[in-house]
mmCIF file of C-alpha atoms and ligand atoms in Angstrom:
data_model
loop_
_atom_site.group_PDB
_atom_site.id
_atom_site.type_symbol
_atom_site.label_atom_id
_atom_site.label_comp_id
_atom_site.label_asym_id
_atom_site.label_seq_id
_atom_site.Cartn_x
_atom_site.Cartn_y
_atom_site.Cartn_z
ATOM 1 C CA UNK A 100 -2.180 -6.655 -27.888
ATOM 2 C CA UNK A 101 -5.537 -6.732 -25.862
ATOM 3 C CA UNK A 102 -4.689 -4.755 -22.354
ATOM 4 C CA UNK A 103 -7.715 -5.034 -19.746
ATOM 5 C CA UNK A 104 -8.760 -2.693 -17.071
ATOM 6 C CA UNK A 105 -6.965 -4.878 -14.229
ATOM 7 C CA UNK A 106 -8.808 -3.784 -11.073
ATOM 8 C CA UNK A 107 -6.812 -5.898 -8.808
ATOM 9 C CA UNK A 108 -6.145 -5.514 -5.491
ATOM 10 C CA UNK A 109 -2.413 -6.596 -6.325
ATOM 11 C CA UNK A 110 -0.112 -7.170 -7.628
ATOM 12 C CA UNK A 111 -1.655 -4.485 -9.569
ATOM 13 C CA UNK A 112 -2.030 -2.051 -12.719
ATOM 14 C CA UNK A 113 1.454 -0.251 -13.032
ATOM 15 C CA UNK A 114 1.411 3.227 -15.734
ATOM 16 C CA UNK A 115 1.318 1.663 -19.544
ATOM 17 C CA UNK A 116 4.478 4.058 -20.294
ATOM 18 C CA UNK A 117 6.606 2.531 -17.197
ATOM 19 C CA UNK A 118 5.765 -1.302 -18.812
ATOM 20 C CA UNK A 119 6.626 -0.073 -23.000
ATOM 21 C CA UNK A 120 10.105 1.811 -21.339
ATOM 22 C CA UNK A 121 10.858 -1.280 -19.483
ATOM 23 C CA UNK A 122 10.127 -3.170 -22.567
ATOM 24 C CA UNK A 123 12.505 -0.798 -24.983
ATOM 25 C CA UNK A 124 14.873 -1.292 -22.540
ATOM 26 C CA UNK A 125 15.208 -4.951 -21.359
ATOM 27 C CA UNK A 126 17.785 -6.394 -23.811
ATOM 28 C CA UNK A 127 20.135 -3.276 -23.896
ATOM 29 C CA UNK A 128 19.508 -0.778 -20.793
ATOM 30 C CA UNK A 129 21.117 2.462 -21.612
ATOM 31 C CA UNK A 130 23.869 1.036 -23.717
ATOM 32 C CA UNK A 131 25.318 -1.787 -21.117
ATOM 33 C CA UNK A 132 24.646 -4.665 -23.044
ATOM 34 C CA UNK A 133 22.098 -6.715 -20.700
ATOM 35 C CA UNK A 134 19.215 -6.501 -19.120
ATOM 36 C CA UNK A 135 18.837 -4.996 -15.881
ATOM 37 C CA UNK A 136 18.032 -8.293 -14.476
ATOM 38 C CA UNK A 137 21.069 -9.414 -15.749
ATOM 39 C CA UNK A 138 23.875 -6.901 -14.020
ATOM 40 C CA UNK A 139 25.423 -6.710 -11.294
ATOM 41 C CA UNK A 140 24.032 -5.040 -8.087
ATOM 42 C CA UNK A 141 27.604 -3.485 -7.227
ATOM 43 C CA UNK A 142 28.238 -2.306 -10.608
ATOM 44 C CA UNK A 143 28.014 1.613 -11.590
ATOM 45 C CA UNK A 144 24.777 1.281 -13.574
ATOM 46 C CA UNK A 145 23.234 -0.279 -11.020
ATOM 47 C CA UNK A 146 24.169 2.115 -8.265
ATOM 48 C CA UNK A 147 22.633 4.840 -10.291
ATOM 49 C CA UNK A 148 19.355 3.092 -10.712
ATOM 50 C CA UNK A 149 19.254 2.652 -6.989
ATOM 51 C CA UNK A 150 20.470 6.043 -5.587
ATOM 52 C CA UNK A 151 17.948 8.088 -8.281
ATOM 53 C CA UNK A 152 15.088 5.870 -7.194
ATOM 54 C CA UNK A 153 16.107 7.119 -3.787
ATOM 55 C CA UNK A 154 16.424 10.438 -4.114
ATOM 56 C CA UNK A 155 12.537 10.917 -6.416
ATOM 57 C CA UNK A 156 11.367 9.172 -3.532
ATOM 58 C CA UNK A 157 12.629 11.225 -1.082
ATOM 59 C CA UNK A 158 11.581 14.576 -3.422
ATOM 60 C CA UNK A 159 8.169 13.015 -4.183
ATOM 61 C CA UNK A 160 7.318 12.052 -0.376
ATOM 62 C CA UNK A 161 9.628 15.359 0.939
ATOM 63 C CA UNK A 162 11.389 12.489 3.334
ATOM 64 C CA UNK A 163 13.088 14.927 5.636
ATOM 65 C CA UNK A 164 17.170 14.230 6.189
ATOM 66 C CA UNK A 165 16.932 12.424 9.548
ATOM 67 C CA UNK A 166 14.904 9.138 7.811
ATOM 68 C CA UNK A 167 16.177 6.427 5.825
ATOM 69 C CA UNK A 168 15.202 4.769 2.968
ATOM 70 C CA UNK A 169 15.086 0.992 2.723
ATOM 71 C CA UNK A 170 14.096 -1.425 -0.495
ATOM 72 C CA UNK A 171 14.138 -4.659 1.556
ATOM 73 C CA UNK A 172 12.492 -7.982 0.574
ATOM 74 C CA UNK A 173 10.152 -10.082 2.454
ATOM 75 C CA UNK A 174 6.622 -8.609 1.583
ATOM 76 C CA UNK A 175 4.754 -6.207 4.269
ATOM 77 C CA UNK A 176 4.281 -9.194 6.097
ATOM 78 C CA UNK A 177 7.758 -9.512 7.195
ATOM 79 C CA UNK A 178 7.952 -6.539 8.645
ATOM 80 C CA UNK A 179 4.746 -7.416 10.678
ATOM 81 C CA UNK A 180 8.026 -9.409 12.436
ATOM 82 C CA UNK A 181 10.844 -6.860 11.985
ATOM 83 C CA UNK A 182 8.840 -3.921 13.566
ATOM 84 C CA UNK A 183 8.552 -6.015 16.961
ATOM 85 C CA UNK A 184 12.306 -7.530 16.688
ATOM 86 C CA UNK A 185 13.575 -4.026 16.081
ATOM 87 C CA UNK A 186 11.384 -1.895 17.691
ATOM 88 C CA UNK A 187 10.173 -3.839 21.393
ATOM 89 C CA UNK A 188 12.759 -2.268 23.749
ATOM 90 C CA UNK A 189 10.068 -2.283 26.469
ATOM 91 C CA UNK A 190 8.419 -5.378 24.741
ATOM 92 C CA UNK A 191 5.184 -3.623 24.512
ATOM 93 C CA UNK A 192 3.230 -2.384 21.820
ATOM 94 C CA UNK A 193 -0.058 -0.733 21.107
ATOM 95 C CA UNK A 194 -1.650 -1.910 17.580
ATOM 96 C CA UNK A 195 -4.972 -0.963 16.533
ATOM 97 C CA UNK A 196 -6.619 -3.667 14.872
ATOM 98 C CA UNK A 197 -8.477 -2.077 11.276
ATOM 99 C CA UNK A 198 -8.917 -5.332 9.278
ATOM 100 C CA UNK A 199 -6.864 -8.734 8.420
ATOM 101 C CA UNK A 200 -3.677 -7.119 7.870
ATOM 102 C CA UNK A 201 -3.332 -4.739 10.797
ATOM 103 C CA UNK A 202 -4.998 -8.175 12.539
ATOM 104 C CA UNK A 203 -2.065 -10.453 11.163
ATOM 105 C CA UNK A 204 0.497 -7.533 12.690
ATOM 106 C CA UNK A 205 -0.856 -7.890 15.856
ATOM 107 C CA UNK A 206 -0.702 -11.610 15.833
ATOM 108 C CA UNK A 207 2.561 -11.522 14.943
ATOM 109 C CA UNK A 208 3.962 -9.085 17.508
ATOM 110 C CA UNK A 209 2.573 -11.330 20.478
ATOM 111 C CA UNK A 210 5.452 -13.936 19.168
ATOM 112 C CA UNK A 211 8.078 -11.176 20.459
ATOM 113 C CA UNK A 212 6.146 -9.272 23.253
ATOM 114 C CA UNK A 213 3.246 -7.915 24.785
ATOM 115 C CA UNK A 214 1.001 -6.345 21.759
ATOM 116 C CA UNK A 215 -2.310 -4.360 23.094
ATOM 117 C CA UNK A 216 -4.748 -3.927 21.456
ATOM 118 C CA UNK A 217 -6.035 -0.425 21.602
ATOM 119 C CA UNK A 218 -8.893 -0.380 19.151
ATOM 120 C CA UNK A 219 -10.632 -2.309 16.633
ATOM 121 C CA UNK A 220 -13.261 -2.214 14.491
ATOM 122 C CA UNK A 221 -13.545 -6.093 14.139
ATOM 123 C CA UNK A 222 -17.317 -6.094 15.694
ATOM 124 C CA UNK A 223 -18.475 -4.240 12.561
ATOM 125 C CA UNK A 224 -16.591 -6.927 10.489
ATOM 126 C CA UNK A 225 -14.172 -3.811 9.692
ATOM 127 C CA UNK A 226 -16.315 -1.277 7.850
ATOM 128 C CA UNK A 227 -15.006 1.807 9.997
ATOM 129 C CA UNK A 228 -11.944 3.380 11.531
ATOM 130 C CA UNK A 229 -12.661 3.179 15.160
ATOM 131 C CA UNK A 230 -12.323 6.472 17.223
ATOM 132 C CA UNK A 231 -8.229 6.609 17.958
ATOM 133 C CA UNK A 232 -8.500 10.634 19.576
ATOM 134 C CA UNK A 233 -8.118 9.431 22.873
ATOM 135 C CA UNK A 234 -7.223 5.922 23.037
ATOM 136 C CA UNK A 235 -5.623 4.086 26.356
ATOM 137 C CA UNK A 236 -2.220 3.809 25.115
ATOM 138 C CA UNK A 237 0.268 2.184 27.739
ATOM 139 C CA UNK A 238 2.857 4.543 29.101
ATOM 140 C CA UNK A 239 5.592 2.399 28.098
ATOM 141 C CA UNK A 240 4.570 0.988 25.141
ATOM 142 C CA UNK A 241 7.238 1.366 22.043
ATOM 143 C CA UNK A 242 5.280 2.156 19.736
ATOM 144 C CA UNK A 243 1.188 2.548 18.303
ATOM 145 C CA UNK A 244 0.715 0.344 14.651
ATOM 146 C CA UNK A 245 -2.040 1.175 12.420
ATOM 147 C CA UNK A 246 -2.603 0.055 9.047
ATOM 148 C CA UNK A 247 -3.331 3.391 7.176
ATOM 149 C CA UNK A 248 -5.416 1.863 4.271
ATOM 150 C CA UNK A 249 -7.300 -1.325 4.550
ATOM 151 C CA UNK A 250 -6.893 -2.839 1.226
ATOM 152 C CA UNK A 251 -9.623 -5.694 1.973
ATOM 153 C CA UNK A 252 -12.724 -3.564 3.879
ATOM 154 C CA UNK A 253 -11.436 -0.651 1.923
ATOM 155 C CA UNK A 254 -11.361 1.728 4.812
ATOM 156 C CA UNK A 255 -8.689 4.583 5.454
ATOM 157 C CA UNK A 256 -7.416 6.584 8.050
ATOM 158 C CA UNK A 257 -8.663 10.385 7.654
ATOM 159 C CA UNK A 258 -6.957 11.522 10.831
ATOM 160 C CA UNK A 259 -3.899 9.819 12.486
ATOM 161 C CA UNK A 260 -4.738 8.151 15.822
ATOM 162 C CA UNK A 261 -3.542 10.493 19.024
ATOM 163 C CA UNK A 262 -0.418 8.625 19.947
ATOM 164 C CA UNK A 263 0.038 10.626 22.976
ATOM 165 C CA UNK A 264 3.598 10.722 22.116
ATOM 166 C CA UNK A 265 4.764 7.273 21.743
ATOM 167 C CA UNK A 266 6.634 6.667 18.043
ATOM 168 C CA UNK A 267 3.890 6.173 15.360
ATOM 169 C CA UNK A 268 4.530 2.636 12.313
ATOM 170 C CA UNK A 269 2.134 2.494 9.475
ATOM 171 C CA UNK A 270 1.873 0.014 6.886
ATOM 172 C CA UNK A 271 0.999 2.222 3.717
ATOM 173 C CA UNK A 272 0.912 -0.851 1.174
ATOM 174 C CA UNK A 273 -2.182 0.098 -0.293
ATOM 175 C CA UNK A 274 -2.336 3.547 -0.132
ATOM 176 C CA UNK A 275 1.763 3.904 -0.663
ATOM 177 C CA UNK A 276 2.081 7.816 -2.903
ATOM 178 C CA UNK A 277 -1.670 8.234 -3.208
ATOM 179 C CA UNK A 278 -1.701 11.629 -1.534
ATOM 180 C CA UNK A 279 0.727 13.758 0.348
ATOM 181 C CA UNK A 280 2.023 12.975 3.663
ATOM 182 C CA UNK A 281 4.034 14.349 6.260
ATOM 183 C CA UNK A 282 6.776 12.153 7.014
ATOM 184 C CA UNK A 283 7.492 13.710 10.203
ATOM 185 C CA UNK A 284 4.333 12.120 11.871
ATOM 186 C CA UNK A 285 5.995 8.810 11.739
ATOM 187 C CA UNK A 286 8.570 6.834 13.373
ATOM 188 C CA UNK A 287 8.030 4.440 10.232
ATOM 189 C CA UNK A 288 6.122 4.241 7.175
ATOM 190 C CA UNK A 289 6.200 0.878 5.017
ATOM 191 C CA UNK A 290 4.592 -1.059 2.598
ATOM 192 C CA UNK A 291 5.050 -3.615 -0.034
ATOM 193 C CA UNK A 292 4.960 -2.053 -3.484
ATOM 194 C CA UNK A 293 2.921 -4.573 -5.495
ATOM 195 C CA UNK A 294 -0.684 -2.738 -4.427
ATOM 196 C CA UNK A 295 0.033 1.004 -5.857
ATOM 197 C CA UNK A 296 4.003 1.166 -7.150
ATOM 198 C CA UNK A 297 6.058 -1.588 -8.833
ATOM 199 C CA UNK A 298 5.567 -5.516 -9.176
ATOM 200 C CA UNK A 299 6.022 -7.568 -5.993
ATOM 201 C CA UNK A 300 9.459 -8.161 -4.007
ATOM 202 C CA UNK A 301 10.047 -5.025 -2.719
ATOM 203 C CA UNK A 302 9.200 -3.581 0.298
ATOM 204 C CA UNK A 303 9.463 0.185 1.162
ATOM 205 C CA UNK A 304 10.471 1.081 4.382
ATOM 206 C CA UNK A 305 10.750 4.623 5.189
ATOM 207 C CA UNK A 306 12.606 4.496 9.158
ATOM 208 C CA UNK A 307 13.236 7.440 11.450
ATOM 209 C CA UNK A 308 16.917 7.239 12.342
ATOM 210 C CA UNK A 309 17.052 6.898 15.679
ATOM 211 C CA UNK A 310 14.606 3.872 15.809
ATOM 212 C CA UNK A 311 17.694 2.303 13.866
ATOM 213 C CA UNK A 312 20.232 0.573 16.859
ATOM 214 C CA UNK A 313 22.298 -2.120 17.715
ATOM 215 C CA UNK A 314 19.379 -3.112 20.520
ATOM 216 C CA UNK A 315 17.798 -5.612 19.096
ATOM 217 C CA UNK A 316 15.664 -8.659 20.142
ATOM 218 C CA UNK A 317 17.696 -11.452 21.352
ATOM 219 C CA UNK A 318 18.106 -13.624 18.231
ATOM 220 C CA UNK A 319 16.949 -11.195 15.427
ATOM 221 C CA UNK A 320 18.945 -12.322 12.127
ATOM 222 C CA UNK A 321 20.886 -10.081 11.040
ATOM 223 C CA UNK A 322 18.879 -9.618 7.633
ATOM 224 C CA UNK A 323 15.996 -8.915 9.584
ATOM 225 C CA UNK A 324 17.885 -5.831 11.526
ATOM 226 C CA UNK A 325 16.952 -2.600 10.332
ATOM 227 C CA UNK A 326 20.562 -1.689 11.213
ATOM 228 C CA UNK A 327 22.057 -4.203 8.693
ATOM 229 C CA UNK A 328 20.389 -2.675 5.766
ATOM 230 C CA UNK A 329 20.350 0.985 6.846
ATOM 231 C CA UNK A 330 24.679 0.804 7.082
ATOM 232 C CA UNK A 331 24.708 -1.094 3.237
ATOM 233 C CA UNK A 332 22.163 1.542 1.817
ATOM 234 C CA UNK A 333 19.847 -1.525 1.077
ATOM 235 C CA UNK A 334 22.677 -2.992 -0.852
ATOM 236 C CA UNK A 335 23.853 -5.611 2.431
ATOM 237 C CA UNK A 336 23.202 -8.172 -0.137
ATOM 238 C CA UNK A 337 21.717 -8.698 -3.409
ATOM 239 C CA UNK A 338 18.468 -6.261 -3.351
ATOM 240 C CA UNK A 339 15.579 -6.651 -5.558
ATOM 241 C CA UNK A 340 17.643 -5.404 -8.541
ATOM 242 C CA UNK A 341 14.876 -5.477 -11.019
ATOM 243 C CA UNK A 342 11.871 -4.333 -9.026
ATOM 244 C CA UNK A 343 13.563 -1.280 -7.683
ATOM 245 C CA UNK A 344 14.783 0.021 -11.105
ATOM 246 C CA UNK A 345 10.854 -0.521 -11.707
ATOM 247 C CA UNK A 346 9.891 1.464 -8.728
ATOM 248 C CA UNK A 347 12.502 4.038 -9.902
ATOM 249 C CA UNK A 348 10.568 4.380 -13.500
ATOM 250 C CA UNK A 349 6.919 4.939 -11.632
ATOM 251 C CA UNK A 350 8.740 8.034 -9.151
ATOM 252 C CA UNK A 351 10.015 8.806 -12.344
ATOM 253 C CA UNK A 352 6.379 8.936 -14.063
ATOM 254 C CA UNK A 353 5.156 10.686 -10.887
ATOM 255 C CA UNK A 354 7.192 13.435 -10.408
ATOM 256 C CA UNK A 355 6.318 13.731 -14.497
ATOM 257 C CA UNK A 356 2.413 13.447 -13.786
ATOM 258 C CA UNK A 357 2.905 16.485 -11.230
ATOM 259 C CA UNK A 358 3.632 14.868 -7.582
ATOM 260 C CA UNK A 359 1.310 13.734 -5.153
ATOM 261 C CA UNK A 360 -1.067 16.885 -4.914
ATOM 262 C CA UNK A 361 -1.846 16.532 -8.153
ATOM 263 C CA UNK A 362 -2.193 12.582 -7.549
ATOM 264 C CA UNK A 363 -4.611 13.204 -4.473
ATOM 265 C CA UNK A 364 -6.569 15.387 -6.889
ATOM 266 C CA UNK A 365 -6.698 12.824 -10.026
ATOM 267 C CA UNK A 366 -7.376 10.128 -7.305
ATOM 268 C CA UNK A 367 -10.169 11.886 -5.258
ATOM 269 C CA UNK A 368 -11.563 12.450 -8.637
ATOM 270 C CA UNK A 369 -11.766 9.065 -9.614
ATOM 271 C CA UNK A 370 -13.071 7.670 -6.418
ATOM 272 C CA UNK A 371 -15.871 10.074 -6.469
ATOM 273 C CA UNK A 372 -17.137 8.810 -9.827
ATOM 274 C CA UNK A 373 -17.532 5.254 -8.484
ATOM 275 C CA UNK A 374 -18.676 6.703 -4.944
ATOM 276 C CA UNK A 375 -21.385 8.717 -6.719
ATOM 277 C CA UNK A 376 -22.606 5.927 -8.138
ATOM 278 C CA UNK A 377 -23.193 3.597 -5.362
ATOM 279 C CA UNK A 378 -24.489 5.990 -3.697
ATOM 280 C CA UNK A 379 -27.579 6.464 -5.832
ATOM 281 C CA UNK A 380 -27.501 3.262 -6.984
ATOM 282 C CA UNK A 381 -30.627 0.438 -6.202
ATOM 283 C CA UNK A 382 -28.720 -2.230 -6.576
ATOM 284 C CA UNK A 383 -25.017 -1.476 -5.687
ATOM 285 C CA UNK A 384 -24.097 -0.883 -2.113
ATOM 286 C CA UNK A 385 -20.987 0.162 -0.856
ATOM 287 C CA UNK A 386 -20.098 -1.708 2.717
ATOM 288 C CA UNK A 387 -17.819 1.015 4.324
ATOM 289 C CA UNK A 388 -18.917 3.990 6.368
ATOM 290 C CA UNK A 389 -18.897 6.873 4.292
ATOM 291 C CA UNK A 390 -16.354 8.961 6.457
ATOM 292 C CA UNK A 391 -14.103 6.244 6.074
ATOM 293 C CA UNK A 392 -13.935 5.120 2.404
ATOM 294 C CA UNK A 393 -10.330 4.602 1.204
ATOM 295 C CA UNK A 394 -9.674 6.257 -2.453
ATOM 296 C CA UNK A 395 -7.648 3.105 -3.341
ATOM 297 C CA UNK A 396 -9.752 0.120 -2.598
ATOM 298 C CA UNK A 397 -13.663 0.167 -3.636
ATOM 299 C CA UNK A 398 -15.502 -3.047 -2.292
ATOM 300 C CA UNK A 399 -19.493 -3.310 -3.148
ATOM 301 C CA UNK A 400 -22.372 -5.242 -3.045
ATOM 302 C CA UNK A 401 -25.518 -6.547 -4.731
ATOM 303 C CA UNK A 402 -26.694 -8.239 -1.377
ATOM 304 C CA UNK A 403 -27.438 -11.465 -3.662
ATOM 305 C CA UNK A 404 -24.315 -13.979 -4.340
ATOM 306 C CA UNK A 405 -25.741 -15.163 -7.370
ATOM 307 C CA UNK A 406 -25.605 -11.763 -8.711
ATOM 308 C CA UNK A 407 -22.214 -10.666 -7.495
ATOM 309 C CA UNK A 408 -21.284 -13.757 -9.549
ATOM 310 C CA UNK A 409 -23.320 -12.830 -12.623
ATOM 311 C CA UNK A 410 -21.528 -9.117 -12.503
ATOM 312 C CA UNK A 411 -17.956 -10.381 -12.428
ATOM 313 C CA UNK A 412 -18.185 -12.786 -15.041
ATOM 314 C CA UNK A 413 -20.215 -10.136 -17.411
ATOM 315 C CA UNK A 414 -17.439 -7.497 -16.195
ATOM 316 C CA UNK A 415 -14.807 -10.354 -17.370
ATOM 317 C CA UNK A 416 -15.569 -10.550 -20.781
ATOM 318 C CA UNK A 417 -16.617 -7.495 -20.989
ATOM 319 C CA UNK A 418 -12.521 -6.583 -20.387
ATOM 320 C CA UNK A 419 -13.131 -5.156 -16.749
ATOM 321 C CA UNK A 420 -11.044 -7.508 -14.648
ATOM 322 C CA UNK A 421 -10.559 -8.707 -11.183
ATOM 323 C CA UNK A 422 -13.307 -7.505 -9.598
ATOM 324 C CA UNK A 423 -14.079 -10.219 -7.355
ATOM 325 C CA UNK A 424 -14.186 -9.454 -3.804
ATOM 326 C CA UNK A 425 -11.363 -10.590 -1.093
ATOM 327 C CA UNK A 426 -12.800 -14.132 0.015
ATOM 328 C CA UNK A 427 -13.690 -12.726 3.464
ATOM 329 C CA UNK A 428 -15.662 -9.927 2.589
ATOM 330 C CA UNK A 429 -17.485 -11.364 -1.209
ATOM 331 C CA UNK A 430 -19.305 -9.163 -3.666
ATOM 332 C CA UNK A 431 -17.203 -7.055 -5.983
ATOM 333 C CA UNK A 432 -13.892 -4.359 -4.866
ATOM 334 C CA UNK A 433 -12.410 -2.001 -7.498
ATOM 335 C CA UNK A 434 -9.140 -0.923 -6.520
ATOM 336 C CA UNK A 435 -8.424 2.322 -8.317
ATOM 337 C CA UNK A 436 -4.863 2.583 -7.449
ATOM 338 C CA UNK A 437 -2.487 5.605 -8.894
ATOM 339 C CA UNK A 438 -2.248 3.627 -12.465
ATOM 340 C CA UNK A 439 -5.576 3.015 -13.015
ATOM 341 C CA UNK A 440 -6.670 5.639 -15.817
ATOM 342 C CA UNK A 441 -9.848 7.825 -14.754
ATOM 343 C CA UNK A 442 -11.652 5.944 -18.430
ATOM 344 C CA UNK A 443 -11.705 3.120 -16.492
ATOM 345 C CA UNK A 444 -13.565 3.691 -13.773
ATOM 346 C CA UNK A 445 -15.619 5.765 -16.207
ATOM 347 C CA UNK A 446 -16.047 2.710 -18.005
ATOM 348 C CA UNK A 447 -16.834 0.814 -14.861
ATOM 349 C CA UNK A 448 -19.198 2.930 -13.653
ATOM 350 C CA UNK A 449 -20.881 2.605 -17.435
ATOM 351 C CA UNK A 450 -20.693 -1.243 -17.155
ATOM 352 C CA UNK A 451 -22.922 -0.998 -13.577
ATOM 353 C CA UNK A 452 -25.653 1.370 -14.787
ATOM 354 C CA UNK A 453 -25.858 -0.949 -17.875
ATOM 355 C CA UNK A 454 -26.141 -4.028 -15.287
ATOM 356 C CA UNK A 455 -28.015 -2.258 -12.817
ATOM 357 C CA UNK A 456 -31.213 -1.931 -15.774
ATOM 358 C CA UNK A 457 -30.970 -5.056 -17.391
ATOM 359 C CA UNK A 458 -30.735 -7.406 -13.360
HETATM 360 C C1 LIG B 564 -1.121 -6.780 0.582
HETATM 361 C C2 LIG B 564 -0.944 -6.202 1.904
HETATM 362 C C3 LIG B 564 -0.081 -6.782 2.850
HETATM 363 C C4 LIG B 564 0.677 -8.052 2.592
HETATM 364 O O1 LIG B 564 1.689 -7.820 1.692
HETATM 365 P P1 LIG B 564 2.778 -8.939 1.317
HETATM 366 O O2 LIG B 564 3.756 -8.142 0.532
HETATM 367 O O3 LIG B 564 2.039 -9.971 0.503
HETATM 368 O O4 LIG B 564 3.318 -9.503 2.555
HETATM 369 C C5 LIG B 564 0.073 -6.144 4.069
HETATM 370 N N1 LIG B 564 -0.579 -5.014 4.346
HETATM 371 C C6 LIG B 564 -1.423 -4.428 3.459
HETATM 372 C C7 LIG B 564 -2.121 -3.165 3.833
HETATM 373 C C8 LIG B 564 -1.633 -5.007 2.223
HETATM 374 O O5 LIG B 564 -2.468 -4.432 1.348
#
């Protein structure tokens, strides 16, 4: 077995002990006979998977009582459709536009109302997070979207925008258990769980309950109301059986690794190892203002395409993988994400001093 230092943007690395635990158990889980693929998603085991995945979330994130937790399908970018169906009482919303994904949201939301944008950073091809202390928010608008972490420009949000009171919906897919949060901020938090928790198919979506009604967009399927899944406890019909009892295993390894503190700490350590670097480097550049640097998502430059080439193909075979940057930004990005062992950024870091003399 040759395992690489997978530095992918996602689907992503997920903890070596989750993977050999799945692997023990995938032809006999806990003395049922079959897979967990294979059962059903009504029986007893199953329920217990799903309710204990529930409940480490809830202890890991300290979800207060009044939110619900939902393992839905359809990717993050289904709910950049659900949020506006669900959410667009006045048919107005505020979005603040942070890179393609936040971008794509906003798109999206125009198909179902009038979406604002309040503030973007497009004009700097998405290397900050603009100013959101005192944006002009619309009275009536139902709610202000950001994207917290922006897994392509590799930007995060230090501070939460000033909502000025109206109900606050983050997508979190790429910074998803990084760090602490405080629940309470949010009218809802989501994100897909293939950048920094389990492999894709599920999507997380932590809803305040009150944003949960009958009130709906004229003509919102019922599997894409909020409502619908909320009343079945995600189980309205068959879930993604498999990829939450995945999910469960990394809470599981969280909660062992010491919670999110300690995760901020292990991650802010790791970051700063690669930041460092660039930083003093002559021939590596980060592109993101330093205020603003996400500890998930690392993207970098040469300033010469040939070279950019050169590294990720030496990186490669040299067992540091998928490293390429997102095809709208180029050069290099290093997403560090919870899983991703401080040795191999260590070893990264190694690998671009090594470059860095011999280009
Ligand atoms: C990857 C990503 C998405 C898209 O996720 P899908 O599950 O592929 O729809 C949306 N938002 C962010 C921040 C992402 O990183």
């Amino acid at each position: 077995m040759n395992r690489v230092y997978n530095f992918s943007a996602g689907p992503a690395v997920l903890p070596e002990e989750v993977l050999r635990e799945a692997a023990e158990e995938m032809m006999d889980y806990k003395g049922s006979g079959m897979s967990v693929m294979e059962m059903s998603h009504r029986s007893k085991v199953f329920a217990t998977i799903i309710e204990e995945a529930e409940a480490d979330l809830r202890e890991l994130m300290q979800i207060p009582d009044n939110y619900k937790v939902l393992f839905l399908q359809g990717g993050a970018s289904q709910q950049f459709a659900m949020i506006p169906m669900n959410l667009m009482k006045n048919k107005k919303a505020a979005y603040i536009v942070t890179g393609q994904w936040a971008k794509k949201a906003f798109q999206e939301a125009q198909l179902y109302g009038e979406a604002v944008k309040v503030a973007s950073s497009e004009d700097e091809t998405f290397s900050y997070i603009p100013d959101c202390s005192d944006l002009d928010i619309p009275e009536d608008a139902d709610y202000v979207y950001i994207c917290e972490n922006n897994t392509i420009y590799g930007t995060k949000y230090k501070a939460l925008p000033n909502t000025k009171g109206h109900t606050l919906v983050a997508d979190v897919s790429s910074c998803f258990l990084s760090e602490p949060v405080d629940v309470s901020q949010y009218g809802i938090i989501y994100g897909g769980v293939q950048k920094n928790i389990g492999p894709a198919g599920v999507v997380i979506v932590i809803i305040r309950e009150d944003l949960i009604g009958e009130e709906t967009l004229p003509g919102t399927p019922t599997m894409l109301k909020y409502k619908t899944h909320a009343d079945a406890a995600s189980l309205y019909n068959t879930p993604p059986a498999y990829g939450i009892y995945i999910c469960g295993k990394v809470f599981k390894w969280l909660k062992k690794m010491g919670g999110l503190e300690v995760m901020k700490q292990r991650n802010e350590e790791k970051a700063k190892i690669l930041y460092d670097f660039l930083d003093q480097s002559k021939l590596f550049q980060g592109t993101v203002r330093k205020e603003d640097r996400s500890l998930m998502n690392v993207p970098f430059v040469t300033g010469d395409k040939e070279l950019d080439e050169k590294f990720v193909k030496e990186a490669t075979a040299a067992g540091l993988v998928n490293l390429k940057g997102h095809r709208t930004v180029g050069g290099m990005r290093a997403s560090i994400y919870n899983a991703m062992p401080k040795e191999g950024v260590e070893k990264l870091v190694a690998f671009m001093k090594k470059f860095e003399e011999e280009n």
